[in-house]
mmCIF file of C-alpha atoms in Angstrom:
data_model
loop_
_atom_site.group_PDB
_atom_site.id
_atom_site.type_symbol
_atom_site.label_atom_id
_atom_site.label_comp_id
_atom_site.label_asym_id
_atom_site.label_seq_id
_atom_site.Cartn_x
_atom_site.Cartn_y
_atom_site.Cartn_z
ATOM 1 C CA MET A 1 7.035 1.830 -30.944
ATOM 2 C CA THR A 2 8.644 2.455 -27.538
ATOM 3 C CA PRO A 3 7.356 5.413 -25.536
ATOM 4 C CA SER A 4 9.510 8.518 -25.710
ATOM 5 C CA PRO A 5 12.335 9.174 -23.242
ATOM 6 C CA SER A 6 10.126 11.544 -21.296
ATOM 7 C CA ASP A 7 8.154 8.502 -20.176
ATOM 8 C CA ALA A 8 10.659 7.548 -17.523
ATOM 9 C CA PRO A 9 14.160 6.293 -16.908
ATOM 10 C CA VAL A 10 15.329 2.922 -15.613
ATOM 11 C CA LEU A 11 18.155 0.435 -15.566
ATOM 12 C CA PRO A 12 17.527 -3.014 -16.856
ATOM 13 C CA ASP A 13 17.476 -5.949 -14.478
ATOM 14 C CA ALA A 14 19.213 -5.167 -11.228
ATOM 15 C CA SER A 15 18.746 -2.722 -8.478
ATOM 16 C CA THR A 16 22.270 -1.529 -9.037
ATOM 17 C CA PRO A 17 22.547 0.914 -11.917
ATOM 18 C CA PRO A 18 25.940 0.188 -13.438
ATOM 19 C CA GLU A 19 24.895 -2.841 -15.471
ATOM 20 C CA THR A 20 23.037 -1.097 -18.236
ATOM 21 C CA SER A 21 25.307 0.670 -20.599
ATOM 22 C CA ALA A 22 28.710 -0.885 -20.162
ATOM 23 C CA LYS A 23 27.962 -4.281 -21.645
ATOM 24 C CA LYS A 24 25.921 -3.319 -24.675
ATOM 25 C CA PRO A 25 27.490 -1.863 -27.819
ATOM 26 C CA GLY A 26 26.160 1.297 -29.353
ATOM 27 C CA ARG A 27 25.246 3.032 -26.103
ATOM 28 C CA LEU A 28 26.898 6.326 -25.289
ATOM 29 C CA PRO A 29 29.658 5.932 -22.674
ATOM 30 C CA SER A 30 28.187 8.943 -20.852
ATOM 31 C CA ALA A 31 25.003 7.021 -19.986
ATOM 32 C CA ARG A 32 26.619 4.795 -17.359
ATOM 33 C CA PRO A 33 27.865 7.445 -14.887
ATOM 34 C CA VAL A 34 24.660 9.442 -15.259
ATOM 35 C CA LEU A 35 22.553 6.378 -14.500
ATOM 36 C CA GLU A 36 24.722 5.657 -11.476
ATOM 37 C CA LYS A 37 24.198 9.200 -10.218
ATOM 38 C CA LEU A 38 20.433 9.011 -10.805
ATOM 39 C CA PHE A 39 20.346 5.779 -8.838
ATOM 40 C CA GLU A 40 22.292 7.434 -6.027
ATOM 41 C CA LEU A 41 20.079 10.533 -5.921
ATOM 42 C CA TYR A 42 16.686 8.898 -6.529
ATOM 43 C CA PRO A 43 16.761 5.210 -5.540
ATOM 44 C CA HIS A 44 12.958 5.267 -5.175
ATOM 45 C CA LEU A 45 12.700 5.949 -8.930
ATOM 46 C CA PHE A 46 15.796 4.262 -10.358
ATOM 47 C CA GLY A 47 16.388 1.499 -7.810
ATOM 48 C CA ALA A 48 14.795 -1.858 -7.096
ATOM 49 C CA GLU A 49 11.602 -0.681 -8.780
ATOM 50 C CA PHE A 50 11.506 1.497 -11.889
ATOM 51 C CA LEU A 51 8.587 3.888 -11.681
ATOM 52 C CA PRO A 52 7.148 5.793 -14.649
ATOM 53 C CA LEU A 53 8.456 9.349 -14.589
ATOM 54 C CA LYS A 54 6.323 12.448 -14.828
ATOM 55 C CA LEU A 55 6.373 14.422 -18.049
ATOM 56 C CA GLY A 56 8.907 17.211 -17.830
ATOM 57 C CA ILE A 57 11.177 15.424 -15.368
ATOM 58 C CA PHE A 58 14.139 15.859 -17.725
ATOM 59 C CA GLN A 59 13.990 19.642 -17.296
ATOM 60 C CA GLU A 60 13.502 19.286 -13.535
ATOM 61 C CA LEU A 61 16.572 17.091 -13.208
ATOM 62 C CA LEU A 62 18.672 19.536 -15.216
ATOM 63 C CA ALA A 63 17.516 22.436 -13.066
ATOM 64 C CA ALA A 64 17.992 20.570 -9.782
ATOM 65 C CA HIS A 65 21.457 19.148 -10.521
ATOM 66 C CA PRO A 66 23.385 21.343 -12.980
ATOM 67 C CA GLU A 67 26.611 20.250 -11.292
ATOM 68 C CA HIS A 68 25.958 16.571 -12.120
ATOM 69 C CA PHE A 69 24.203 16.471 -15.477
ATOM 70 C CA SER A 70 24.769 17.989 -18.894
ATOM 71 C CA ARG A 71 21.801 18.185 -21.249
ATOM 72 C CA ASP A 72 23.124 15.653 -23.776
ATOM 73 C CA ALA A 73 24.371 13.139 -21.210
ATOM 74 C CA LEU A 74 21.124 13.234 -19.228
ATOM 75 C CA LYS A 75 19.024 12.894 -22.377
ATOM 76 C CA ALA A 76 21.047 9.851 -23.456
ATOM 77 C CA ALA A 77 20.806 8.253 -20.010
ATOM 78 C CA LEU A 78 17.059 8.764 -19.746
ATOM 79 C CA GLY A 79 16.702 7.294 -23.219
ATOM 80 C CA VAL A 80 18.544 4.157 -22.095
ATOM 81 C CA HIS A 81 16.451 4.019 -18.953
ATOM 82 C CA THR A 82 13.048 4.428 -20.574
ATOM 83 C CA ARG A 83 13.820 1.846 -23.255
ATOM 84 C CA SER A 84 14.842 -0.756 -20.687
ATOM 85 C CA THR A 85 12.659 -3.804 -20.196
ATOM 86 C CA ARG A 86 12.160 -3.071 -16.499
ATOM 87 C CA TYR A 87 10.904 0.413 -17.207
ATOM 88 C CA LEU A 88 8.564 -0.786 -19.950
ATOM 89 C CA GLN A 89 7.173 -3.395 -17.553
ATOM 90 C CA SER A 90 6.322 -0.640 -15.096
ATOM 91 C CA VAL A 91 4.574 1.412 -17.782
ATOM 92 C CA ALA A 92 2.781 -1.660 -19.157
ATOM 93 C CA ALA A 93 1.468 -2.442 -15.673
ATOM 94 C CA GLY A 94 -0.411 0.863 -15.744
ATOM 95 C CA LYS A 95 1.437 2.451 -12.836
ATOM 96 C CA GLN A 96 1.148 6.206 -12.506
ATOM 97 C CA ARG A 97 3.856 8.702 -13.352
ATOM 98 C CA HIS A 98 5.927 9.908 -10.394
ATOM 99 C CA ASP A 99 7.755 13.113 -9.610
ATOM 100 C CA LEU A 100 11.242 13.418 -8.136
ATOM 101 C CA ALA A 101 9.880 12.980 -4.622
ATOM 102 C CA GLY A 102 8.350 9.638 -5.619
ATOM 103 C CA VAL A 103 4.787 10.939 -5.491
ATOM 104 C CA ALA A 104 2.298 9.628 -8.081
ATOM 105 C CA VAL A 105 1.147 12.693 -10.006
ATOM 106 C CA GLU A 106 -0.517 11.612 -13.267
ATOM 107 C CA PRO A 107 -1.573 8.525 -15.215
ATOM 108 C CA VAL A 108 0.429 7.196 -18.124
ATOM 109 C CA ALA A 109 -1.360 7.831 -21.428
ATOM 110 C CA PRO A 110 -3.269 4.746 -22.681
ATOM 111 C CA GLU A 111 -1.209 4.620 -25.866
ATOM 112 C CA HIS A 112 2.048 4.476 -23.890
ATOM 113 C CA VAL A 113 0.715 1.604 -21.800
ATOM 114 C CA CYS A 114 -0.361 -0.289 -24.906
ATOM 115 C CA LEU A 115 2.829 0.363 -26.856
ATOM 116 C CA SER A 116 4.889 -0.792 -23.880
ATOM 117 C CA VAL A 117 2.916 -4.054 -23.756
ATOM 118 C CA LEU A 118 3.443 -4.570 -27.484
ATOM 119 C CA GLU A 119 7.169 -3.838 -27.233
ATOM 120 C CA LEU A 120 7.551 -6.286 -24.349
ATOM 121 C CA PHE A 121 5.728 -8.914 -26.414
ATOM 122 C CA ARG A 122 8.085 -8.304 -29.331
ATOM 123 C CA ARG A 123 11.170 -8.644 -27.135
ATOM 124 C CA LYS A 124 10.071 -11.663 -25.130
ATOM 125 C CA GLN A 125 8.448 -13.641 -27.938
ATOM 126 C CA GLY A 126 11.667 -13.405 -29.906
ATOM 127 C CA ARG A 127 13.541 -15.194 -27.128
ATOM 128 C CA THR A 128 11.329 -18.208 -26.517
ATOM 129 C CA PRO A 129 9.549 -20.906 -28.542
ATOM 130 C CA GLU A 130 6.612 -20.613 -26.108
ATOM 131 C CA ASP A 131 3.537 -18.871 -27.499
ATOM 132 C CA LEU A 132 3.226 -15.741 -25.369
ATOM 133 C CA ARG A 133 0.242 -14.327 -27.250
ATOM 134 C CA PRO A 134 -2.434 -15.436 -24.721
ATOM 135 C CA LYS A 135 -0.563 -13.762 -21.855
ATOM 136 C CA PHE A 136 -0.045 -10.505 -23.722
ATOM 137 C CA ARG A 137 -3.555 -10.536 -25.209
ATOM 138 C CA ALA A 138 -4.920 -10.610 -21.681
ATOM 139 C CA GLN A 139 -2.639 -7.742 -20.676
ATOM 140 C CA LEU A 140 -3.732 -5.713 -23.699
ATOM 141 C CA LEU A 141 -7.371 -6.313 -22.810
ATOM 142 C CA ARG A 142 -6.801 -5.082 -19.255
ATOM 143 C CA ALA A 143 -5.003 -2.004 -20.581
ATOM 144 C CA PHE A 144 -7.800 -1.284 -23.047
ATOM 145 C CA GLU A 145 -10.555 -1.678 -20.454
ATOM 146 C CA ALA A 146 -8.664 0.594 -18.039
ATOM 147 C CA SER A 147 -8.314 3.276 -20.715
ATOM 148 C CA GLY A 148 -12.037 4.096 -20.871
ATOM 149 C CA LEU A 149 -11.733 4.469 -24.653
ATOM 150 C CA THR A 150 -13.855 2.837 -27.342
ATOM 151 C CA PRO A 151 -12.135 0.253 -29.564
ATOM 152 C CA GLN A 152 -12.085 2.790 -32.408
ATOM 153 C CA GLU A 153 -10.479 5.480 -30.239
ATOM 154 C CA TYR A 154 -7.955 3.014 -28.861
ATOM 155 C CA ARG A 155 -6.970 1.726 -32.295
ATOM 156 C CA ALA A 156 -6.423 5.277 -33.539
ATOM 157 C CA LYS A 157 -3.938 5.912 -30.736
ATOM 158 C CA VAL A 158 -1.951 2.687 -30.779
ATOM 159 C CA GLN A 159 -1.671 1.418 -34.359
ATOM 160 C CA THR A 160 1.986 0.874 -35.283
ATOM 161 C CA SER A 161 3.992 -0.109 -38.348
ATOM 162 C CA ASP A 162 4.719 -3.492 -36.757
ATOM 163 C CA ALA A 163 2.376 -5.993 -38.415
ATOM 164 C CA ARG A 164 2.917 -8.599 -35.713
ATOM 165 C CA ALA A 165 2.033 -6.142 -32.955
ATOM 166 C CA ASN A 166 -1.046 -4.962 -34.836
ATOM 167 C CA ALA A 167 -2.121 -8.581 -35.309
ATOM 168 C CA LEU A 168 -1.839 -9.210 -31.568
ATOM 169 C CA LEU A 169 -3.902 -6.097 -30.880
ATOM 170 C CA GLU A 170 -6.613 -7.294 -33.272
ATOM 171 C CA GLU A 171 -6.600 -10.697 -31.567
ATOM 172 C CA ALA A 172 -7.184 -8.904 -28.271
ATOM 173 C CA PHE A 173 -10.108 -6.965 -29.727
ATOM 174 C CA ALA A 174 -11.569 -10.158 -31.206
ATOM 175 C CA GLU A 175 -11.399 -11.719 -27.746
ATOM 176 C CA TYR A 176 -13.022 -8.589 -26.312
ATOM 177 C CA ASP A 177 -15.891 -8.894 -28.824
ATOM 178 C CA GLN A 178 -16.359 -12.543 -27.888
ATOM 179 C CA GLN A 179 -16.456 -11.684 -24.193
ATOM 180 C CA ARG A 180 -19.017 -8.949 -24.837
ATOM 181 C CA ALA A 181 -21.168 -11.360 -26.861
ATOM 182 C CA ARG A 182 -21.040 -13.962 -24.072
ATOM 183 C CA GLN A 183 -21.905 -11.338 -21.461
ATOM 184 C CA GLU A 184 -24.846 -10.076 -23.511
ATOM 185 C CA ALA A 185 -26.147 -13.614 -24.013
ATOM 186 C CA LEU A 186 -25.775 -14.358 -20.309
ATOM 187 C CA TYR A 187 -27.487 -11.082 -19.412
ATOM 188 C CA ARG A 188 -30.453 -11.765 -21.708
ATOM 189 C CA ALA A 189 -30.798 -15.325 -20.428
ATOM 190 C CA LEU A 190 -30.671 -14.150 -16.821
ATOM 191 C CA GLU A 191 -33.180 -11.343 -17.380
ATOM 192 C CA SER A 192 -35.646 -13.626 -19.126
ATOM 193 C CA SER A 193 -35.287 -16.392 -16.545
ATOM 194 C CA GLY A 194 -36.718 -14.343 -13.674
ATOM 195 C CA LYS A 195 -34.095 -15.908 -11.412
ATOM 196 C CA THR A 196 -31.633 -14.229 -9.098
ATOM 197 C CA PRO A 197 -27.979 -14.454 -10.151
ATOM 198 C CA ALA A 198 -27.414 -17.125 -7.491
ATOM 199 C CA GLU A 199 -30.397 -19.197 -8.658
ATOM 200 C CA PHE A 200 -29.375 -18.798 -12.304
ATOM 201 C CA ALA A 201 -25.821 -19.868 -11.536
ATOM 202 C CA GLU A 202 -27.021 -22.967 -9.677
ATOM 203 C CA MET A 203 -29.378 -23.875 -12.513
ATOM 204 C CA TYR A 204 -26.580 -23.864 -15.098
ATOM 205 C CA GLY A 205 -23.676 -24.938 -12.892
ATOM 206 C CA LEU A 206 -21.992 -21.545 -13.032
ATOM 207 C CA ASN A 207 -19.974 -19.698 -10.417
ATOM 208 C CA PRO A 208 -22.363 -17.170 -8.780
ATOM 209 C CA ARG A 209 -19.609 -14.568 -8.537
ATOM 210 C CA ASP A 210 -18.871 -14.885 -12.266
ATOM 211 C CA VAL A 211 -22.574 -14.414 -13.058
ATOM 212 C CA SER A 212 -22.872 -11.374 -10.800
ATOM 213 C CA ALA A 213 -19.700 -9.841 -12.223
ATOM 214 C CA ALA A 214 -20.841 -10.377 -15.815
ATOM 215 C CA LEU A 215 -24.234 -8.895 -14.968
ATOM 216 C CA GLU A 216 -22.651 -5.825 -13.378
ATOM 217 C CA ARG A 217 -20.298 -5.284 -16.331
ATOM 218 C CA GLN A 218 -23.178 -5.547 -18.773
ATOM 219 C CA ARG A 219 -25.283 -3.079 -16.814
ATOM 220 C CA ARG A 220 -22.403 -0.596 -16.667
ATOM 221 C CA GLN A 221 -21.907 -0.839 -20.420
ATOM 222 C CA GLN A 222 -25.617 -0.259 -21.005
ATOM 223 C CA THR A 223 -25.770 2.787 -18.736
ATOM 224 C CA PRO A 224 -25.536 5.944 -20.860
ATOM 225 C CA ALA A 225 -22.875 8.463 -19.904
ATOM 226 C CA ALA A 226 -24.089 11.450 -17.907
ATOM 227 C CA PRO A 227 -24.361 14.614 -20.024
ATOM 228 C CA LEU A 228 -21.586 17.156 -19.530
#
């Protein structure tokens, strides 16, 4: 369910790279020195903030630093990095992919954003008795709305074999449907009232900004896409 290693590397929890591989069993011993070297060479990507990496950065790193990295060791290190919680948080936040110079060059695919959110939910919910579903539902909704996809298109890209993750995604879509229904009802009531958004809000004790925002969202959704 985690995005592939080409998504970006990162060290978990600390701006210093060494902490990742040494303390956790099952990780290749070669990952630690490679991560340290990546941190040294590209602190803007592997330092205090882990930025999503552009597709193809593995090949670029090999070509740029043949004296430092072997193919297998770099692949293992990037795998550790891109599976780290800090890296997934960066992807889940919808940040753009960056090249070696630290320049944003392309968006992360919607499915990688969503799958990162779901993986973070799985990890964090397993460590606390607190119900984290509302927080992650809201994040999934933001990711879906930013994707520009329909619910059907989004589902086709992000369905996983994890029943709990799929259930959270369906909860998010149910909340989305409820929001749409409320917006449509508000829009119809406002249109039929003949009032301005400010007058309508005052009449029903609503926040004028919320009414205007709901009205604008509804109008955008009703505007047909321009023909190609």
